[in-house]
Short mmCIF file of C-alpha atoms in Angstrom, two decimals:
data_model
loop_
_atom_site.label_atom_id
_atom_site.label_comp_id
_atom_site.label_asym_id
_atom_site.label_seq_id
_atom_site.Cartn_x
_atom_site.Cartn_y
_atom_site.Cartn_z
CA MET E 1 131.17 41.59 40.43
CA ARG E 2 134.40 39.69 40.70
CA VAL E 3 132.69 36.31 40.29
CA ASN E 4 130.68 37.57 37.36
CA LYS E 5 133.78 38.72 35.56
CA LYS E 6 135.43 35.39 36.13
CA LYS E 7 132.42 33.55 34.70
CA HIS E 8 132.58 35.84 31.66
CA THR E 9 136.25 34.88 30.82
CA LYS E 10 135.37 31.27 31.34
CA ALA E 11 132.49 31.45 28.83
CA PHE E 12 134.87 33.17 26.40
CA SER E 13 137.39 30.35 26.80
CA ALA E 14 134.68 27.79 26.08
CA LEU E 15 133.64 29.66 22.92
CA LEU E 16 137.31 29.77 21.80
CA LEU E 17 137.84 26.05 22.43
CA PHE E 18 134.60 25.25 20.59
CA LEU E 19 135.64 27.31 17.52
CA SER E 20 139.12 25.77 17.37
CA LEU E 21 137.69 22.27 17.70
CA VAL E 22 135.30 22.92 14.77
CA VAL E 23 138.15 24.25 12.61
CA PHE E 24 140.24 21.14 13.56
CA TRP E 25 137.35 18.82 12.63
CA LEU E 26 136.87 20.59 9.26
CA ILE E 27 140.55 20.38 8.37
CA LEU E 28 140.76 16.71 9.35
CA SER E 29 137.59 15.72 7.29
CA SER E 30 139.00 17.73 4.29
CA HIS E 31 135.65 18.53 2.66
CA VAL E 32 132.66 20.75 3.66
CA ALA E 33 129.07 19.36 3.51
CA TRP E 34 126.27 20.24 5.93
CA GLU E 35 126.13 16.86 7.68
CA VAL E 36 129.89 16.97 8.26
CA VAL E 37 129.51 20.44 9.85
CA ILE E 38 126.58 19.37 12.05
CA VAL E 39 128.29 16.26 13.33
CA GLY E 40 131.47 18.21 14.05
CA MET E 41 129.57 20.89 15.98
CA ALA E 42 127.83 18.20 18.04
CA ALA E 43 131.13 16.44 18.82
CA SER E 44 132.82 19.73 19.73
CA CYS E 45 129.94 20.67 22.09
CA ILE E 46 130.26 17.29 23.88
CA VAL E 47 134.05 17.77 24.27
CA VAL E 48 133.60 21.33 25.63
CA LEU E 49 130.93 20.29 28.06
CA TYR E 50 133.01 17.30 29.23
CA ASN E 51 136.01 19.51 29.86
CA LEU E 52 134.27 22.55 31.52
CA ASN E 53 136.24 22.41 34.76
CA LEU E 54 139.58 22.28 32.83
CA LEU E 55 139.06 25.60 31.06
CA PHE E 56 141.33 28.63 31.95
CA ASP E 57 139.81 31.57 33.74
CA GLU E 58 141.27 35.02 34.16
CA THR E 59 143.55 34.12 37.01
CA GLU E 60 145.33 31.60 34.75
CA ARG E 61 145.61 33.25 31.35
CA THR E 62 146.09 36.75 29.92
CA ARG E 63 142.99 38.27 28.30
CA LEU E 64 143.12 38.50 24.52
CA SER E 65 143.78 41.86 22.88
CA PHE E 66 145.48 43.23 19.80
CA LYS E 67 148.51 44.33 21.82
CA GLY E 68 148.70 40.73 23.25
CA ALA E 69 148.64 39.25 19.81
CA TRP E 70 151.50 41.44 18.77
CA ALA E 71 153.51 40.49 21.85
CA PHE E 72 152.73 36.78 21.16
CA CYS E 73 154.12 37.24 17.61
CA VAL E 74 157.37 38.69 19.12
CA ILE E 75 157.51 35.58 21.43
CA CYS E 76 157.20 33.18 18.52
CA TYR E 77 159.83 34.98 16.47
CA ARG E 78 162.35 34.97 19.35
CA VAL E 79 161.59 31.25 20.18
CA VAL E 80 162.34 30.22 16.58
CA ILE E 81 165.55 32.16 16.64
CA GLN E 82 166.59 30.42 19.81
CA ILE E 83 165.71 27.03 18.45
CA VAL E 84 168.04 27.56 15.40
CA LYS E 85 170.83 28.89 17.68
CA ALA E 86 170.43 25.99 20.11
CA ASN E 87 170.71 23.42 17.36
CA PHE E 88 173.90 24.83 15.80
CA GLN E 89 175.50 25.09 19.28
CA LEU E 90 174.50 21.42 19.94
CA VAL E 91 176.02 20.31 16.54
CA LYS E 92 179.17 22.03 17.59
CA ILE E 93 179.23 20.24 21.05
CA ILE E 94 178.18 16.74 19.93
CA LEU E 95 180.23 16.37 16.78
CA GLY E 96 183.38 17.82 18.38
CA LYS E 97 186.27 15.53 19.29
CA ARG E 98 185.79 15.99 23.03
CA LEU E 99 182.54 16.78 24.78
CA THR E 100 183.15 20.21 26.29
CA ILE E 101 180.30 20.21 28.80
CA ASP E 102 180.07 20.98 32.49
CA PRO E 103 176.47 20.15 33.48
CA LYS E 104 174.99 21.63 36.58
CA PHE E 105 171.67 22.52 38.18
CA GLY E 106 170.60 26.08 38.98
CA GLU E 107 167.63 28.29 39.86
CA ILE E 108 166.24 31.32 38.08
CA PRO E 109 163.48 33.55 39.50
CA GLN E 110 159.95 33.12 38.16
CA PRO E 111 158.95 36.48 36.51
CA LEU E 112 155.32 35.45 35.61
CA THR E 113 152.18 34.92 37.75
CA LYS E 114 149.60 33.22 35.53
CA ALA E 115 149.70 29.46 35.10
CA LEU E 116 149.38 29.22 31.35
CA ASN E 117 152.21 31.76 30.78
CA GLN E 118 154.40 29.97 33.29
CA SER E 119 154.09 26.65 31.39
CA LEU E 120 154.67 28.35 28.03
CA TYR E 121 157.86 30.02 29.46
CA ALA E 122 159.09 26.67 30.80
CA ASN E 123 158.60 25.13 27.33
CA ALA E 124 160.47 28.04 25.77
CA ILE E 125 163.39 27.64 28.25
CA THR E 126 163.71 23.96 27.18
CA LEU E 127 164.23 25.12 23.61
CA THR E 128 166.82 27.84 24.31
CA PRO E 129 170.54 26.92 23.96
CA GLY E 130 171.94 24.68 26.61
CA THR E 131 169.14 24.88 29.18
CA LEU E 132 166.36 22.43 30.25
CA SER E 133 163.60 23.33 32.64
CA ILE E 134 163.07 20.75 35.41
CA ASP E 135 160.69 22.00 37.99
CA VAL E 136 158.31 25.01 37.78
CA ASP E 137 157.06 26.70 40.86
CA GLN E 138 155.31 29.96 41.86
CA ASP E 139 158.52 31.78 42.63
CA ARG E 140 161.42 29.86 40.96
CA ILE E 141 162.31 27.51 38.08
CA ILE E 142 164.95 24.85 38.53
CA VAL E 143 167.04 24.66 35.30
CA HIS E 144 169.64 22.16 34.18
CA ALA E 145 172.41 23.82 32.08
CA LEU E 146 175.14 22.26 29.97
CA LYS E 147 177.54 25.08 30.78
CA PRO E 148 177.13 27.63 33.66
CA GLU E 149 177.28 30.61 31.30
CA TYR E 150 174.04 29.58 29.52
CA LEU E 151 172.29 29.91 32.86
CA GLU E 152 173.58 33.47 33.23
CA GLU E 153 172.43 34.34 29.72
CA LEU E 154 168.86 33.31 30.56
CA LYS E 155 168.44 35.72 33.46
CA ASP E 156 166.83 38.94 32.19
CA GLY E 157 167.36 37.87 28.64
CA PRO E 158 165.23 38.93 25.63
CA LEU E 159 162.87 35.93 25.98
CA GLU E 160 162.00 36.73 29.58
CA GLN E 161 161.38 40.39 28.61
CA ALA E 162 159.05 39.24 25.68
CA PHE E 163 157.05 37.06 28.11
CA VAL E 164 156.68 39.83 30.74
CA ALA E 165 155.50 42.22 28.01
CA TYR E 166 152.92 39.56 26.98
CA GLU E 167 151.60 39.15 30.46
CA ARG E 168 151.21 42.87 31.06
CA SER E 169 149.50 43.44 27.69
CA ASP E 170 145.93 43.28 28.95
CA LYS E 171 146.24 46.17 31.50
CA MET G 1 161.72 25.89 -13.98
CA TRP G 2 159.63 26.41 -10.92
CA THR G 3 159.46 22.66 -10.26
CA ILE G 4 163.28 22.53 -10.27
CA ILE G 5 163.53 25.35 -7.69
CA ARG G 6 160.89 23.64 -5.61
CA ASP G 7 162.66 20.30 -5.74
CA ILE G 8 165.94 21.93 -4.69
CA CYS G 9 164.22 23.50 -1.67
CA VAL G 10 162.66 20.16 -0.76
CA VAL G 11 166.03 18.39 -1.02
CA VAL G 12 167.73 21.02 1.22
CA PHE G 13 165.05 20.81 3.86
CA LEU G 14 164.95 16.99 3.97
CA LEU G 15 168.77 16.79 4.13
CA GLY G 16 168.76 19.25 6.97
CA GLY G 17 166.11 17.39 8.90
CA ALA G 18 167.90 14.09 8.45
CA PHE G 19 171.10 15.66 9.62
CA PHE G 20 169.56 17.07 12.80
CA TYR G 21 167.94 13.78 13.54
CA PHE G 22 171.33 12.08 13.13
CA VAL G 23 172.93 14.63 15.48
CA GLY G 24 170.24 13.91 18.11
CA VAL G 25 170.87 10.21 17.95
CA VAL G 26 174.65 10.68 18.20
CA GLY G 27 174.06 12.84 21.24
CA LEU G 28 171.80 10.20 22.70
CA ILE G 29 174.66 7.64 22.40
CA ARG G 30 177.55 9.91 23.33
CA MET G 31 176.36 12.12 26.18
CA PRO G 32 177.53 11.08 29.68
CA ASP G 33 174.25 11.28 31.78
CA VAL G 34 170.53 11.35 31.47
CA PHE G 35 169.86 15.17 31.52
CA SER G 36 172.45 15.81 28.81
CA ARG G 37 170.85 13.14 26.67
CA ILE G 38 167.49 14.85 27.14
CA HIS G 39 169.21 18.15 26.03
CA ALA G 40 170.39 16.60 22.83
CA THR G 41 167.16 14.77 21.90
CA SER G 42 164.56 17.47 22.76
CA LYS G 43 166.26 20.23 20.73
CA CYS G 44 167.39 18.24 17.75
CA ASP G 45 164.16 16.30 17.40
CA THR G 46 162.16 19.56 17.41
CA MET G 47 164.33 21.02 14.69
CA GLY G 48 164.52 17.89 12.60
CA ALA G 49 160.77 17.27 12.66
CA GLY G 50 160.15 20.91 11.82
CA LEU G 51 162.54 20.83 8.79
CA ILE G 52 161.14 17.47 7.39
CA PHE G 53 157.44 18.62 7.76
CA ILE G 54 158.18 21.98 6.15
CA GLY G 55 159.94 20.19 3.28
CA MET G 56 156.88 17.92 2.87
CA ILE G 57 154.59 20.96 2.86
CA ILE G 58 156.64 22.62 0.12
CA TRP G 59 156.57 19.35 -1.94
CA GLN G 60 152.91 19.00 -1.60
CA GLY G 61 151.92 22.62 -2.40
CA PHE G 62 149.02 24.37 -0.70
CA THR G 63 146.29 21.78 -0.39
CA MET G 64 144.16 20.27 2.45
CA VAL G 65 146.82 17.63 2.98
CA SER G 66 149.50 20.26 3.70
CA LEU G 67 147.13 21.84 6.24
CA ASN G 68 146.93 18.40 7.91
CA ILE G 69 150.80 18.19 7.90
CA LEU G 70 150.84 21.66 9.50
CA ILE G 71 148.65 20.41 12.39
CA VAL G 72 151.00 17.49 12.97
CA LEU G 73 153.93 19.94 12.90
CA ILE G 74 152.31 22.24 15.56
CA PHE G 75 151.39 19.22 17.70
CA VAL G 76 154.95 17.86 17.68
CA TRP G 77 156.40 21.29 18.46
CA LEU G 78 154.04 21.78 21.44
CA THR G 79 154.39 18.26 22.90
CA ASN G 80 158.10 17.53 22.44
CA PRO G 81 159.42 20.07 25.05
CA THR G 82 156.64 19.04 27.43
CA ALA G 83 157.60 15.35 27.29
CA ALA G 84 161.32 16.19 27.83
CA HIS G 85 160.40 18.39 30.83
CA TYR G 86 158.32 15.68 32.41
CA ILE G 87 160.87 12.92 31.95
CA ALA G 88 163.57 15.24 33.42
CA LYS G 89 161.39 16.11 36.36
CA SER G 90 160.58 12.53 37.16
CA GLU G 91 164.29 11.56 37.12
CA TYR G 92 165.20 14.62 39.21
CA MET G 93 162.53 13.78 41.85
CA ARG G 94 163.67 10.13 41.91
CA ARG G 95 167.28 11.20 42.62
CA GLN G 96 166.16 13.70 45.42
CA ASP G 97 164.70 10.72 47.30
CA LYS G 98 167.72 8.54 47.14
CA PRO G 99 170.69 8.67 49.60
CA LYS G 100 173.73 10.74 48.55
CA SER G 101 176.19 7.93 47.85
CA LEU G 102 173.97 6.31 45.25
CA ASP G 103 173.47 9.59 43.38
CA GLU G 104 176.42 9.44 41.03
CA ALA G 105 176.18 5.69 40.31
CA GLY G 106 173.28 5.94 37.88
CA ASP G 107 175.36 6.89 34.86
CA MET J 1 163.51 11.04 -9.04
CA MET J 2 162.15 12.76 -5.95
CA ASP J 3 160.49 9.57 -4.77
CA ILE J 4 163.83 7.77 -4.74
CA PHE J 5 165.43 10.55 -2.73
CA VAL J 6 162.58 10.43 -0.15
CA ILE J 7 162.96 6.68 0.10
CA VAL J 8 166.70 7.05 0.81
CA ILE J 9 165.94 9.53 3.52
CA ILE J 10 163.35 7.06 5.04
CA ILE J 11 165.91 4.29 5.00
CA PHE J 12 168.42 6.57 6.76
CA LEU J 13 165.86 7.52 9.45
CA VAL J 14 165.00 3.84 10.05
CA MET J 15 168.70 3.16 10.60
CA THR J 16 169.14 5.96 13.04
CA SER J 17 166.08 4.74 15.03
CA PHE J 18 167.77 1.35 15.31
CA VAL J 19 170.75 3.20 16.83
CA ALA J 20 168.32 4.82 19.26
CA LEU J 21 166.99 1.37 20.07
CA TYR J 22 170.42 0.37 21.21
CA ARG J 23 170.18 3.08 23.95
CA ALA J 24 166.76 1.74 24.95
CA TYR J 25 168.29 -1.72 25.28
CA LYS J 26 171.41 -0.70 27.16
CA GLY J 27 170.31 2.44 29.01
CA PRO J 28 171.24 2.23 32.71
CA SER J 29 168.17 3.96 34.17
CA ALA J 30 164.43 3.95 33.18
CA ALA J 31 164.53 7.57 32.10
CA ASP J 32 167.10 6.66 29.32
CA ARG J 33 164.76 4.13 27.89
CA ILE J 34 161.82 6.50 27.92
CA VAL J 35 163.94 9.16 26.12
CA ALA J 36 165.00 6.63 23.48
CA ILE J 37 161.36 5.49 22.87
CA ASN J 38 160.19 9.13 22.62
CA VAL J 39 162.91 9.80 19.96
CA ILE J 40 161.80 6.73 17.99
CA SER J 41 158.09 7.63 18.13
CA THR J 42 158.87 11.15 16.73
CA LYS J 43 160.88 9.62 13.89
CA VAL J 44 158.17 7.11 13.04
CA SER J 45 155.55 9.87 12.92
CA SER J 46 157.62 11.81 10.29
CA ILE J 47 158.40 8.54 8.33
CA ILE J 48 154.58 7.96 8.14
CA VAL J 49 154.07 11.42 6.71
CA MET J 50 156.74 10.77 4.02
CA ILE J 51 155.20 7.37 3.13
CA ALA J 52 151.75 9.04 2.80
CA LEU J 53 153.09 11.56 0.33
CA ILE J 54 155.09 9.12 -1.87
CA SER J 55 152.21 6.56 -2.01
CA HIS J 56 149.52 9.30 -2.63
CA GLN J 57 147.38 8.05 0.23
CA SER J 58 146.49 11.30 2.03
CA GLY J 59 144.62 9.49 4.74
CA TYR J 60 147.94 8.28 6.26
CA VAL J 61 148.67 11.81 7.47
CA SER J 62 145.93 11.37 10.08
CA VAL J 63 147.64 8.17 11.09
CA ALA J 64 150.82 10.23 11.71
CA LEU J 65 148.86 12.58 13.92
CA ILE J 66 147.34 9.86 15.96
CA TYR J 67 150.76 8.18 16.26
CA ALA J 68 152.30 11.38 17.62
CA MET J 69 149.44 11.67 20.17
CA VAL J 70 149.75 8.05 21.37
CA GLY J 71 153.53 8.39 21.67
CA PHE J 72 153.13 11.55 23.74
CA ILE J 73 150.45 10.01 26.09
CA ALA J 74 152.59 6.84 26.48
CA THR J 75 155.68 8.96 27.41
CA LEU J 76 153.67 10.96 29.95
CA GLY J 77 152.15 7.80 31.42
CA VAL J 78 155.44 5.98 31.98
CA ALA J 79 157.17 9.14 33.34
CA LYS J 80 154.23 9.63 35.73
CA TYR J 81 154.55 6.09 36.91
CA LEU J 82 158.25 6.69 37.45
CA LEU J 83 157.45 9.85 39.43
CA ARG J 84 154.65 8.50 41.70
CA LYS J 85 155.17 4.71 41.72
CA ARG J 86 151.49 4.20 40.92
CA LEU J 87 149.04 5.02 38.24
CA ASP J 88 145.69 5.68 39.93
#
């Protein structure tokens, strides 16, 4: 039963990858004719078959649902807000007369368990103000911070809550 | 009338993008060590590329070309933090292997 | 009018990428040089998009996409070599 379910999510991943590759092909070729569509579907099939062992199964990504889509929209909104904040704070630091920075390394606990969510969270940490993710592990993330207080802001912040809500959305 | 408003939007977005690119390069020159430089370039490049591509999409209007530009924008936003993370990881691991006295000499 | 403004922005970006090239020339460690080259490749990709729109050659946008991909793969390759000291 367990193996069967795993196979099921893997087939769904393959279908999703195939559809997104076809859409990508159609946008790149910028006009729709039947030979373009057939060649695109053949090429997408070859790419999916070649990459079958790279696809995500259910231990690595959250299953899709409407609640998950809403949680993902919340994540995107918060990441964009963080990018804008990070840039204005960097402008203040870099164009100031003296560089008021005190760089140091630190660790924060890893709140997530699935691999795809962990890498998305590490990318989002790189884009938040004053932090840069360096090493991602199963139970901690090593972070380089420009000032120590940015590291404290990251722990249990709004971004982490959004990601935890996204990971729990399929239960 | 509408073209004037559109042109003003494009000018604002392009000036903002060029400004953030400039801030990123100034940070690349001014910052004291490698990790702080990666801070400056990863964030400012992401913002600058986003602003310039959105300005180009507004200037082009909604066509197939602007969908292409949107794909380039999504690709840059996904890959830029990943590249910064990988460079920082390789430099961090390299410093872990070295003896302690050489650790600060790299700047 | 807008074309001239976009060309001015392109010239400004080219000048800033030469400033980044100074860091790639001087940079004390290998990671500095990789960061500078990554910055330049992002800038060149957005310059190609602007050139595509002012010269009405919409095929150049695909060139920008491929340039961004090649820059990303090159950055990952050199950083991986730095991390493992081999490429196999």
